[in-house]
Amino acid sequence: MNNKVPNNRAWLLVLPMLVLVAFSAIIPLMTVVNYSVQDVLGPNARFFTGTEWFESMLNDSALQAAFLRQISFSLIILAIQIPLGIGIALIMPKRGWQASAVLILITLPLLIPWNVVGSIWQIFTRGDIGLMGWGLRELGVDYNITRNAGDAWVTIVLMDVWHWTPLVAMLCYSGLRSIPEAYYQAARIDRASKWAVFRYIQLPKLTNVLVIAVLLRFMHSFMIYAEPFVLTGGGPGSATTFLSQSLTTMAVGQQDLGPSAAFSLIYFLVILLVSWVFYTTIMHMQKDKHPHGGA
Amino acid sequence: MSYQLENTQRGEKYTTIFSKVTPAQRRNRNARSRWRANCLLGLYLILMILPIYWLINMSLQTNSEILGSMTLWPQNLTFDNYIGIFTNSSWYMGYVNSMLYVAMNMLITICVALPAAYAFSRFTFIGDKHLFFWLLTNLMAPPAVFLLPYFQLYYSVGLFDTHIAVALAHCLFNIPLAIWILEGFMSSVPKEIDETAYIDGYSFPRFFVKIFIPMIRSGIGVTLFFLFMFSWVELLLARTLTATNAQPIGMIMTRTSTASGIDWGTLAAAGVLTIIPGILVVYFVRNHIAKGFALGRT
């Protein structure tokens, strides 16, 4: 993996992929840029507006609120899922049929279509027919996600933890499996405590996969749409309206092309900035590991 | 002095002369901590399965039983909800549509991603790092951003409401993902293999198909699993790019809520049926999945 050969003909191998991705990415993105600086009133009536839409979007208080909600949601689920995922990975069986069985069970939530995840939790939390909603009501808790914003938040966080912790757990599990048995033997000879083994052997080996986990979880939670849409519809009020939903309401529901395009670009730039930070981190880590190269 | 060996998962094999703890005691302690771990894991699994169990439970009940009383398991077991789905073409075509565009997407993606990932893992070329980062940004692009332009683009080229439109749209995030995973797997194959093959007179295409691809079989399997996963679960783009002919099952499920209320039984049965393909796929790759989740980079 080190000493790669300089060879510009490699572009030929990349070309088919490039054409396809460009078709799905660049043309639509250019359309968005185009809309973001114009006011489209009809097929033949469009005016150049410059940065007007961008200014109005940045000053829109509803969007600012959605942005803050989005950030806090992403941070909350990261704070829960990452430690929980590590914990589960540590106690998963390493071999035998149990390992396969646990693996398949744990991966299950990842393979359910996102709107069905919303439906599952909608059914599960309803007061009249859902196990959780009914159970909490029997226990005397006043739980109602369509009326109480706090309940809606807790439920959405719970749903996301249920849905995505398996990804973190699986990433950590695969990281743990790559630790050579000799490391553990050395630790035993040194009579290292469980905590020391975790802190000095397992955690350093996990940093690589943890960065991937944080990156994937951050960006997926940042564009969450289908699950809260099905579960709460963004309500009560706008308590659980996240950025993607604000955007689709604006673009598809109200057909506000200019403002929604400007909003799209700002949204995308924020994600781009964060992923750039992660990307450079990953690349630096690879460089530390292989001083002579790395992707 | 007591020389205690903590963390002895298979400690009996490595008994040291210092140890004052008998192997039997140590086994006992191991068994206890193992038992505790299993309990925690069991608890997590039960909590995880509970919502899915509830869905299955409801799919096997009639609507009057669902709404009438709280039953922890179906009192009058009925398969009517499933029969209703399998005998109504507008329902089961939703599954066919979803399967079709997922399969098309997997085929297109793997065909273009294999050579590209090889290029990234073996060569440096002008702009390679920028290209790789640009690919990753597509992985991060929120589908909501592309919603409207996609609709207009595919409408104008006459692909609206076809399976291939959804398959192409899902390439946006699936191709970068596939390249990312495959590049990791390919980089762990020593370069000497390529060189030996060329010395033996293999041309590049023949080497790639006959030697290289069989060597990263498990990586390709895992990649296909991820492609399936992300194309199968995505709904926003699939819903926007289709109307009637290629409508995904997720969209058809919204039909259960009508003016007279929600048809909970059918909704639950349709939900259960969307989980089954995922279970089948994960069963096939269960032995390689652990490595694949680290994207080939452990």
XYZ file of C-alpha atoms in Angstrom:
593
model
C 0.000 0.000 0.000
C 3.027 2.230 0.235
C 5.109 3.175 -2.798
C 2.328 3.754 -5.286
C 3.400 4.198 -8.874
C 2.830 7.576 -10.533
C 0.726 6.808 -13.574
C -1.642 9.275 -15.190
C -3.221 6.594 -17.327
C -4.987 5.538 -14.125
C -7.458 8.260 -15.073
C -8.810 5.825 -17.659
C -9.788 3.448 -14.868
C -11.480 6.244 -12.974
C -13.282 7.711 -15.966
C -16.456 5.554 -16.119
C -17.078 6.189 -12.451
C -16.424 9.883 -12.927
C -18.969 10.197 -15.735
C -21.673 8.503 -13.653
C -21.071 10.438 -10.462
C -20.763 13.697 -12.369
C -24.144 13.038 -13.958
C -25.727 12.496 -10.541
C -23.769 15.134 -8.657
C -22.444 18.007 -10.761
C -25.419 18.693 -13.018
C -27.906 18.833 -10.113
C -25.500 20.896 -8.028
C -25.114 23.401 -10.861
C -28.900 23.616 -11.096
C -29.016 24.441 -7.406
C -26.365 27.141 -7.781
C -28.270 28.533 -10.730
C -31.526 28.770 -8.776
C -29.863 30.215 -5.708
C -29.001 33.499 -7.431
C -32.247 33.968 -9.344
C -35.859 34.709 -8.681
C -37.843 32.349 -10.864
C -41.365 33.599 -11.417
C -42.209 31.627 -14.530
C -40.646 29.818 -17.497
C -39.528 33.078 -19.090
C -39.491 35.415 -16.142
C -36.396 35.101 -14.007
C -34.350 37.853 -12.385
C -30.840 37.861 -11.100
C -30.889 38.471 -7.364
C -27.283 38.003 -6.330
C -26.812 37.044 -2.709
C -30.243 38.175 -1.591
C -31.561 34.663 -0.957
C -28.471 33.710 0.998
C -28.879 36.729 3.263
C -32.554 36.096 3.880
C -31.902 32.397 4.610
C -29.115 33.142 7.071
C -31.385 35.594 8.896
C -34.429 33.328 8.923
C -35.164 32.630 12.574
C -37.086 29.393 11.858
C -34.087 28.008 10.010
C -31.679 29.134 12.703
C -33.806 27.270 15.223
C -33.833 24.172 12.996
C -30.065 24.426 12.672
C -29.575 24.573 16.439
C -31.944 21.629 16.906
C -29.995 19.720 14.287
C -26.641 20.381 15.954
C -27.897 19.434 19.405
C -29.527 16.285 18.023
C -26.292 15.201 16.320
C -24.219 15.867 19.439
C -26.658 14.051 21.746
C -26.803 10.910 19.631
C -23.017 10.884 19.207
C -22.562 11.198 22.980
C -24.840 8.193 23.530
C -24.037 5.967 20.572
C -20.247 6.042 20.613
C -19.741 4.844 24.250
C -22.679 2.435 23.996
C -21.327 1.011 20.743
C -17.868 0.465 22.256
C -19.441 -1.229 25.265
C -21.487 -3.605 23.149
C -18.502 -4.438 20.963
C -16.488 -5.340 24.072
C -19.045 -7.855 25.318
C -19.917 -9.450 21.970
C -18.806 -13.081 21.725
C -15.719 -13.486 19.545
C -16.172 -16.952 18.075
C -18.542 -19.831 17.587
C -22.133 -19.877 16.405
C -23.082 -17.349 19.104
C -20.838 -14.788 17.410
C -22.645 -15.244 14.079
C -26.070 -15.170 15.692
C -25.345 -12.009 17.702
C -23.824 -10.404 14.606
C -26.930 -11.011 12.517
C -29.269 -9.843 15.281
C -27.301 -6.681 15.970
C -27.077 -5.720 12.287
C -30.836 -6.084 11.875
C -31.927 -2.466 12.545
C -29.443 -1.188 9.954
C -31.210 -3.048 7.156
C -34.704 -1.771 7.774
C -35.857 0.963 5.374
C -35.785 4.300 7.160
C -39.471 5.020 6.825
C -40.273 1.558 8.211
C -38.069 2.409 11.214
C -40.339 5.412 11.675
C -43.423 3.203 11.363
C -42.070 0.640 13.829
C -41.542 3.315 16.444
C -44.814 5.000 15.655
C -46.600 1.721 16.332
C -44.412 0.959 19.346
C -44.961 4.301 21.096
C -48.637 4.908 20.470
C -50.612 5.110 23.694
C -53.456 2.906 22.493
C -51.750 0.100 20.550
C -48.015 0.379 21.254
C -46.193 -1.661 23.858
C -44.022 1.220 25.047
C -46.734 3.885 24.975
C -49.225 1.591 26.674
C -46.676 0.342 29.201
C -45.615 3.849 30.219
C -49.221 4.909 30.579
C -49.973 1.910 32.774
C -47.007 2.952 34.929
C -48.592 6.356 35.321
C -46.250 8.332 33.060
C -47.977 11.007 31.025
C -46.333 10.059 27.752
C -47.578 11.464 24.467
C -45.289 12.229 21.551
C -47.862 14.156 19.559
C -48.552 16.618 22.360
C -45.415 16.787 24.477
C -42.237 18.137 22.830
C -39.967 16.570 25.458
C -41.464 13.126 24.876
C -41.065 13.539 21.122
C -37.395 14.425 21.547
C -36.668 11.528 23.871
C -38.427 9.134 21.503
C -36.536 10.344 18.450
C -33.195 10.090 20.256
C -34.164 6.619 21.483
C -35.159 5.603 17.967
C -31.883 6.836 16.523
C -29.900 5.046 19.229
C -31.844 1.868 18.476
C -31.340 2.313 14.756
C -27.677 3.301 14.521
C -25.797 2.065 17.610
C -25.335 -1.270 15.772
C -23.182 0.512 13.189
C -20.830 1.869 15.863
C -20.811 -1.514 17.619
C -19.988 -3.367 14.407
C -17.203 -0.938 13.522
C -15.664 -1.310 16.990
C -16.136 -5.065 16.907
C -14.164 -5.319 13.678
C -11.500 -3.052 15.148
C -11.219 -5.246 18.249
C -10.942 -8.420 16.187
C -7.827 -7.083 14.480
C -5.875 -6.910 17.763
C -3.330 -9.761 17.796
C -3.689 -12.245 20.654
C -0.036 -11.590 21.549
C -0.964 -8.131 22.888
C -3.366 -9.687 25.376
C -0.769 -12.273 26.381
C 1.740 -9.529 27.071
C -0.865 -7.724 29.158
C -1.510 -10.900 31.148
C 2.158 -11.367 31.843
C 2.287 -7.754 33.071
C -0.830 -8.457 35.130
C -2.558 -5.488 33.574
C -5.998 -4.613 34.904
C -9.054 -4.743 32.674
C -9.107 -0.966 32.522
C -5.422 -0.820 31.543
C -6.025 -3.331 28.766
C -8.881 -1.215 27.483
C -7.036 2.079 27.843
C -3.643 1.069 26.420
C -4.412 -1.805 24.033
C -7.999 -1.727 22.863
C -8.742 2.002 22.691
C -5.655 2.966 20.648
C -6.507 0.220 18.175
C -10.052 1.538 17.989
C -9.246 5.169 17.143
C -9.156 4.405 13.435
C -12.620 2.880 13.290
C -13.975 5.377 15.802
C -13.144 8.278 13.517
C -15.016 6.510 10.721
C -17.902 5.856 13.119
C -18.113 9.479 14.247
C -17.923 10.681 10.649
C -20.651 8.340 9.393
C -22.894 8.960 12.373
C -22.446 12.708 12.243
C -23.317 13.042 8.589
C -26.222 10.606 8.670
C -27.730 12.259 11.704
C -27.206 15.627 10.063
C -29.385 14.657 7.111
C -31.976 12.643 9.034
C -35.341 12.879 7.356
C -37.567 9.834 7.002
C -37.618 8.584 10.603
C -38.766 11.780 12.393
C -41.004 12.608 9.447
C -42.940 9.368 9.852
C -42.807 9.327 13.656
C -43.690 12.902 14.578
C -44.016 14.773 11.289
C -41.691 17.375 12.798
C -44.086 18.158 15.606
C -45.437 18.963 18.042
C -45.277 22.427 16.507
C -41.794 22.445 15.042
C -40.063 20.834 18.033
C -38.539 18.009 15.993
C -38.244 19.645 12.572
C -34.694 19.069 11.415
C -32.862 20.680 8.511
C -33.722 18.147 5.804
C -37.385 18.423 6.601
C -37.346 22.229 6.567
C -35.638 22.027 3.202
C -38.054 19.558 1.612
C -41.037 21.506 2.894
C -39.620 24.643 1.332
C -38.490 23.109 -1.952
C -41.253 20.623 -2.707
C -44.121 21.826 -0.577
C -43.938 25.559 -1.198
C -41.901 25.471 -4.459
C -39.713 28.357 -3.269
C -36.909 27.583 -5.687
C -34.547 30.462 -4.981
C -34.574 30.447 -1.180
C -34.480 26.662 -0.935
C -31.534 26.490 -3.339
C -29.628 29.030 -1.253
C -30.525 27.073 1.862
C -29.344 23.848 0.188
C -25.965 25.334 -0.582
C -25.443 26.639 2.956
C -26.524 23.247 4.345
C -24.173 21.410 2.011
C -21.263 23.741 2.810
C -21.624 23.092 6.541
C -21.509 19.331 5.916
C -18.586 19.786 3.548
C -16.631 21.728 6.154
C -17.141 19.063 8.812
C -16.265 16.212 6.456
C -13.120 18.038 5.357
C -11.990 18.207 8.991
C -12.631 14.475 9.392
C -10.978 13.655 6.074
C -7.767 15.459 6.995
C -7.800 13.734 10.391
C -8.110 10.288 8.782
C -5.380 11.050 6.271
C -3.045 12.282 9.012
C -3.643 9.121 10.991
C -2.810 6.998 7.978
C 0.353 8.999 7.422
C 1.448 8.383 10.990
C 0.978 4.690 10.441
C 2.738 4.525 7.062
C 5.330 7.299 7.001
C 6.078 6.772 3.304
C 2.648 7.102 1.781
C -0.989 6.438 2.412
C -3.911 7.497 0.273
C 1.230 -11.657 48.447
C -1.464 -12.520 46.078
C -0.580 -12.491 42.458
C -3.876 -12.103 40.806
C -4.246 -12.356 37.131
C -7.018 -10.078 36.094
C -8.232 -10.201 32.545
C -7.474 -13.819 31.910
C -9.822 -14.695 29.152
C -8.063 -17.922 28.406
C -5.663 -17.635 31.301
C -5.366 -21.335 32.043
C -3.110 -21.717 29.039
C -0.607 -19.204 30.357
C -0.265 -20.093 34.008
C 2.800 -18.425 35.369
C 4.972 -19.727 38.164
C 4.069 -16.668 40.272
C 0.413 -17.439 40.303
C -1.030 -18.340 43.670
C -4.494 -18.561 42.190
C -5.423 -22.060 41.207
C -6.645 -22.595 37.651
C -10.014 -23.658 38.992
C -10.474 -20.355 40.862
C -9.466 -18.431 37.820
C -11.852 -20.311 35.607
C -14.525 -19.538 38.106
C -13.797 -15.823 37.987
C -13.696 -15.869 34.199
C -16.989 -17.664 34.082
C -18.513 -15.050 36.366
C -17.370 -12.050 34.319
C -18.366 -13.829 31.110
C -21.777 -14.497 32.611
C -22.187 -10.834 33.531
C -21.210 -9.762 29.999
C -23.677 -12.216 28.517
C -26.442 -10.851 30.715
C -25.779 -7.285 29.577
C -25.625 -8.379 25.958
C -28.839 -10.355 26.366
C -30.554 -7.336 27.887
C -29.471 -5.130 24.989
C -30.608 -7.684 22.439
C -34.011 -8.047 24.090
C -34.541 -4.275 24.160
C -33.420 -4.147 20.544
C -35.743 -6.898 19.376
C -38.778 -5.614 21.297
C -39.949 -3.009 18.718
C -39.489 -5.542 15.917
C -41.369 -8.169 17.911
C -44.200 -5.718 18.357
C -44.353 -5.161 14.602
C -44.500 -8.922 13.941
C -47.079 -9.319 16.682
C -49.331 -6.718 15.097
C -48.902 -8.095 11.601
C -50.458 -11.365 12.795
C -53.564 -9.745 14.268
C -56.746 -8.407 12.775
C -57.357 -4.690 13.020
C -60.205 -5.216 15.450
C -57.908 -7.135 17.790
C -55.170 -4.508 17.483
C -57.501 -1.657 18.345
C -59.797 -3.605 20.660
C -57.508 -4.818 23.413
C -53.902 -4.916 24.490
C -52.547 -8.365 23.678
C -48.906 -9.272 24.137
C -49.178 -12.020 21.535
C -51.796 -12.702 18.837
C -54.884 -14.349 20.365
C -56.444 -15.286 17.033
C -53.506 -15.883 14.758
C -54.278 -14.608 11.264
C -52.227 -14.385 8.095
C -54.835 -12.291 6.277
C -52.582 -9.221 6.263
C -49.832 -11.106 4.449
C -52.268 -12.821 2.073
C -53.727 -9.412 1.276
C -50.305 -8.137 0.265
C -49.330 -11.155 -1.779
C -52.574 -11.271 -3.744
C -52.691 -7.575 -4.624
C -50.376 -6.688 -7.476
C -50.237 -3.009 -6.546
C -48.751 -4.139 -3.206
C -46.285 -6.799 -4.197
C -45.109 -4.835 -7.232
C -43.711 -2.370 -4.727
C -41.310 -5.057 -3.525
C -40.454 -6.021 -7.106
C -39.749 -2.376 -7.935
C -37.524 -1.894 -4.902
C -35.601 -5.113 -5.582
C -35.163 -4.171 -9.239
C -33.629 -0.777 -8.681
C -31.454 -2.060 -5.827
C -30.113 -4.853 -8.057
C -29.491 -2.468 -10.954
C -27.715 -0.064 -8.651
C -25.490 -2.818 -7.220
C -24.540 -3.989 -10.717
C -23.756 -0.518 -12.102
C -21.876 0.538 -8.991
C -19.658 -2.508 -8.673
C -18.772 -2.390 -12.400
C -17.478 1.165 -12.303
C -16.160 1.097 -8.740
C -13.819 -1.896 -9.166
C -11.449 -0.298 -11.707
C -11.636 3.080 -9.977
C -10.780 1.596 -6.582
C -7.876 -0.263 -8.196
C -6.579 3.001 -9.611
C -6.776 4.674 -6.196
C -5.080 1.791 -4.401
C -2.197 1.264 -6.843
C -1.360 4.513 -8.613
C -0.861 8.169 -7.952
C -2.130 10.465 -10.655
C -2.770 14.153 -11.136
C -5.572 15.254 -8.833
C -6.095 11.882 -7.173
C -6.403 13.255 -3.658
C -8.835 15.967 -4.705
C -10.866 13.449 -6.629
C -11.064 11.164 -3.624
C -12.194 13.981 -1.366
C -14.769 15.091 -3.920
C -16.113 11.531 -3.982
C -16.406 11.521 -0.213
C -18.334 14.793 -0.269
C -20.951 13.061 -2.410
C -21.269 10.468 0.305
C -22.113 13.287 2.685
C -24.494 15.160 0.387
C -27.968 15.330 1.929
C -30.469 13.832 -0.536
C -32.819 16.685 0.326
C -30.402 19.098 -1.381
C -30.636 17.209 -4.659
C -34.338 16.512 -4.555
C -35.652 19.150 -6.905
C -32.776 19.211 -9.414
C -32.963 15.427 -9.671
C -36.624 15.541 -10.438
C -36.038 18.107 -13.182
C -32.946 16.389 -14.575
C -34.509 12.942 -14.875
C -37.752 14.388 -16.124
C -35.982 16.278 -18.898
C -34.019 13.221 -20.085
C -37.152 11.092 -20.036
C -36.106 8.735 -17.271
C -38.684 9.831 -14.721
C -40.604 6.936 -13.138
C -38.203 4.230 -14.331
C -36.146 1.849 -12.213
C -32.935 2.955 -13.833
C -33.526 6.544 -12.676
C -33.545 5.490 -9.030
C -30.572 3.185 -9.601
C -28.573 6.055 -11.121
C -29.615 8.465 -8.395
C -28.457 6.073 -5.692
C -25.072 5.911 -7.423
C -24.504 9.376 -5.951
C -23.670 7.943 -2.539
C -23.136 4.258 -3.381
C -20.225 4.668 -5.811
C -18.108 6.699 -3.346
C -18.931 4.211 -0.604
C -17.988 1.236 -2.791
C -14.702 2.838 -3.815
C -13.894 3.649 -0.210
C -14.470 0.068 0.972
C -12.876 -1.648 -2.042
C -9.806 0.579 -1.877
C -9.206 -0.635 1.668
C -9.508 -4.288 0.678
C -7.356 -3.855 -2.426
C -4.602 -2.064 -0.547
C -4.181 -5.084 1.714
C -3.293 -7.243 -1.319
C 0.487 -7.036 -1.792
C 1.626 -5.227 -4.905
C 4.053 -8.038 -5.684
C 1.112 -10.120 -6.880
C 0.384 -7.630 -9.647
C 4.032 -7.505 -10.656
C 4.423 -11.289 -10.714
C 1.336 -11.609 -12.888
C 2.667 -9.071 -15.397
C 6.011 -10.895 -15.535
C 4.073 -14.089 -16.214
C 2.610 -12.363 -19.255
C -0.861 -11.515 -18.028
C -2.459 -8.502 -19.650
C -4.129 -6.025 -17.295
C -7.763 -7.013 -18.006
C -6.962 -10.733 -17.771
C -5.010 -10.262 -14.531
C -7.797 -8.142 -13.079
C -10.584 -10.609 -13.831
C -8.737 -13.919 -13.367
C -6.480 -13.176 -10.406
C -7.252 -9.923 -8.656
C -11.028 -10.099 -8.358
C -11.002 -13.662 -6.929
C -8.458 -12.471 -4.357
C -10.734 -9.755 -2.986
C -13.892 -11.884 -3.198
C -14.834 -11.287 0.418
C -14.288 -7.567 0.005
C -16.623 -7.517 -2.976
C -19.204 -9.490 -1.021
C -19.084 -7.012 1.831
C -19.236 -4.076 -0.575
C -22.334 -5.532 -2.226
C -23.858 -5.896 1.226
C -23.305 -2.202 1.933
C -24.610 -1.198 -1.488
C -27.733 -3.251 -0.876
C -28.150 -1.758 2.542
C -27.944 1.901 1.561
C -30.006 1.551 -1.594
C -32.681 -0.551 0.126
C -33.189 1.825 3.046
C -33.205 5.095 1.088
C -36.646 6.463 0.357
C -36.495 10.205 -0.226
C -34.868 10.059 -3.676
C -36.641 6.860 -4.701
C -39.976 8.424 -3.851
C -39.285 11.656 -5.690
C -38.129 10.007 -8.907
C -41.060 7.633 -9.292
C -44.795 7.928 -9.747
C -46.589 4.661 -10.469
C -44.482 2.267 -12.566
C -41.416 2.094 -10.340
C -42.825 3.085 -6.977
C -40.840 1.659 -4.032
C -42.554 -0.326 -1.315
C -41.875 2.360 1.244
C -44.091 4.746 -0.688
C -46.863 2.208 -1.202
C -46.950 1.687 2.551
C -48.246 5.231 3.019
C -51.410 4.040 1.295
C -52.460 2.261 4.495
C -53.442 5.553 6.080
C -56.782 6.597 4.663
C -59.540 8.930 5.717
C -61.169 6.147 7.726
C -58.042 5.574 9.813
C -54.850 3.562 9.457
C -54.852 -0.072 8.398
C -52.398 -1.103 11.124
C -52.345 -4.814 10.329
C -51.379 -4.341 6.690
C -48.855 -1.645 7.572
C -47.176 -3.969 10.063
C -47.165 -6.912 7.650
C -45.645 -4.768 4.892
C -43.024 -3.571 7.368
C -42.104 -7.123 8.349
C -41.721 -8.045 4.687
C -39.245 -5.188 4.145
C -37.005 -6.578 6.907
C -36.712 -10.079 5.425
C -34.449 -9.303 2.417
C -32.009 -7.624 4.799
C -31.847 -10.717 7.026
C -31.146 -12.931 3.997
C -28.367 -10.664 2.749
C -26.662 -10.365 6.120
C -26.841 -14.137 6.567
C -24.827 -14.663 3.383
C -22.002 -12.318 4.354
C -21.971 -13.014 8.097
C -18.413 -14.371 8.102
C -16.853 -11.409 6.316
C -19.022 -8.669 7.705
C -16.811 -7.909 10.704
C -13.879 -7.001 8.487
C -16.125 -5.171 6.062
C -17.509 -2.865 8.706
C -14.057 -1.416 9.230
C -14.198 -0.695 5.486
C -11.314 -3.099 4.970
C -9.071 -0.962 7.149
C -8.112 -2.884 10.234
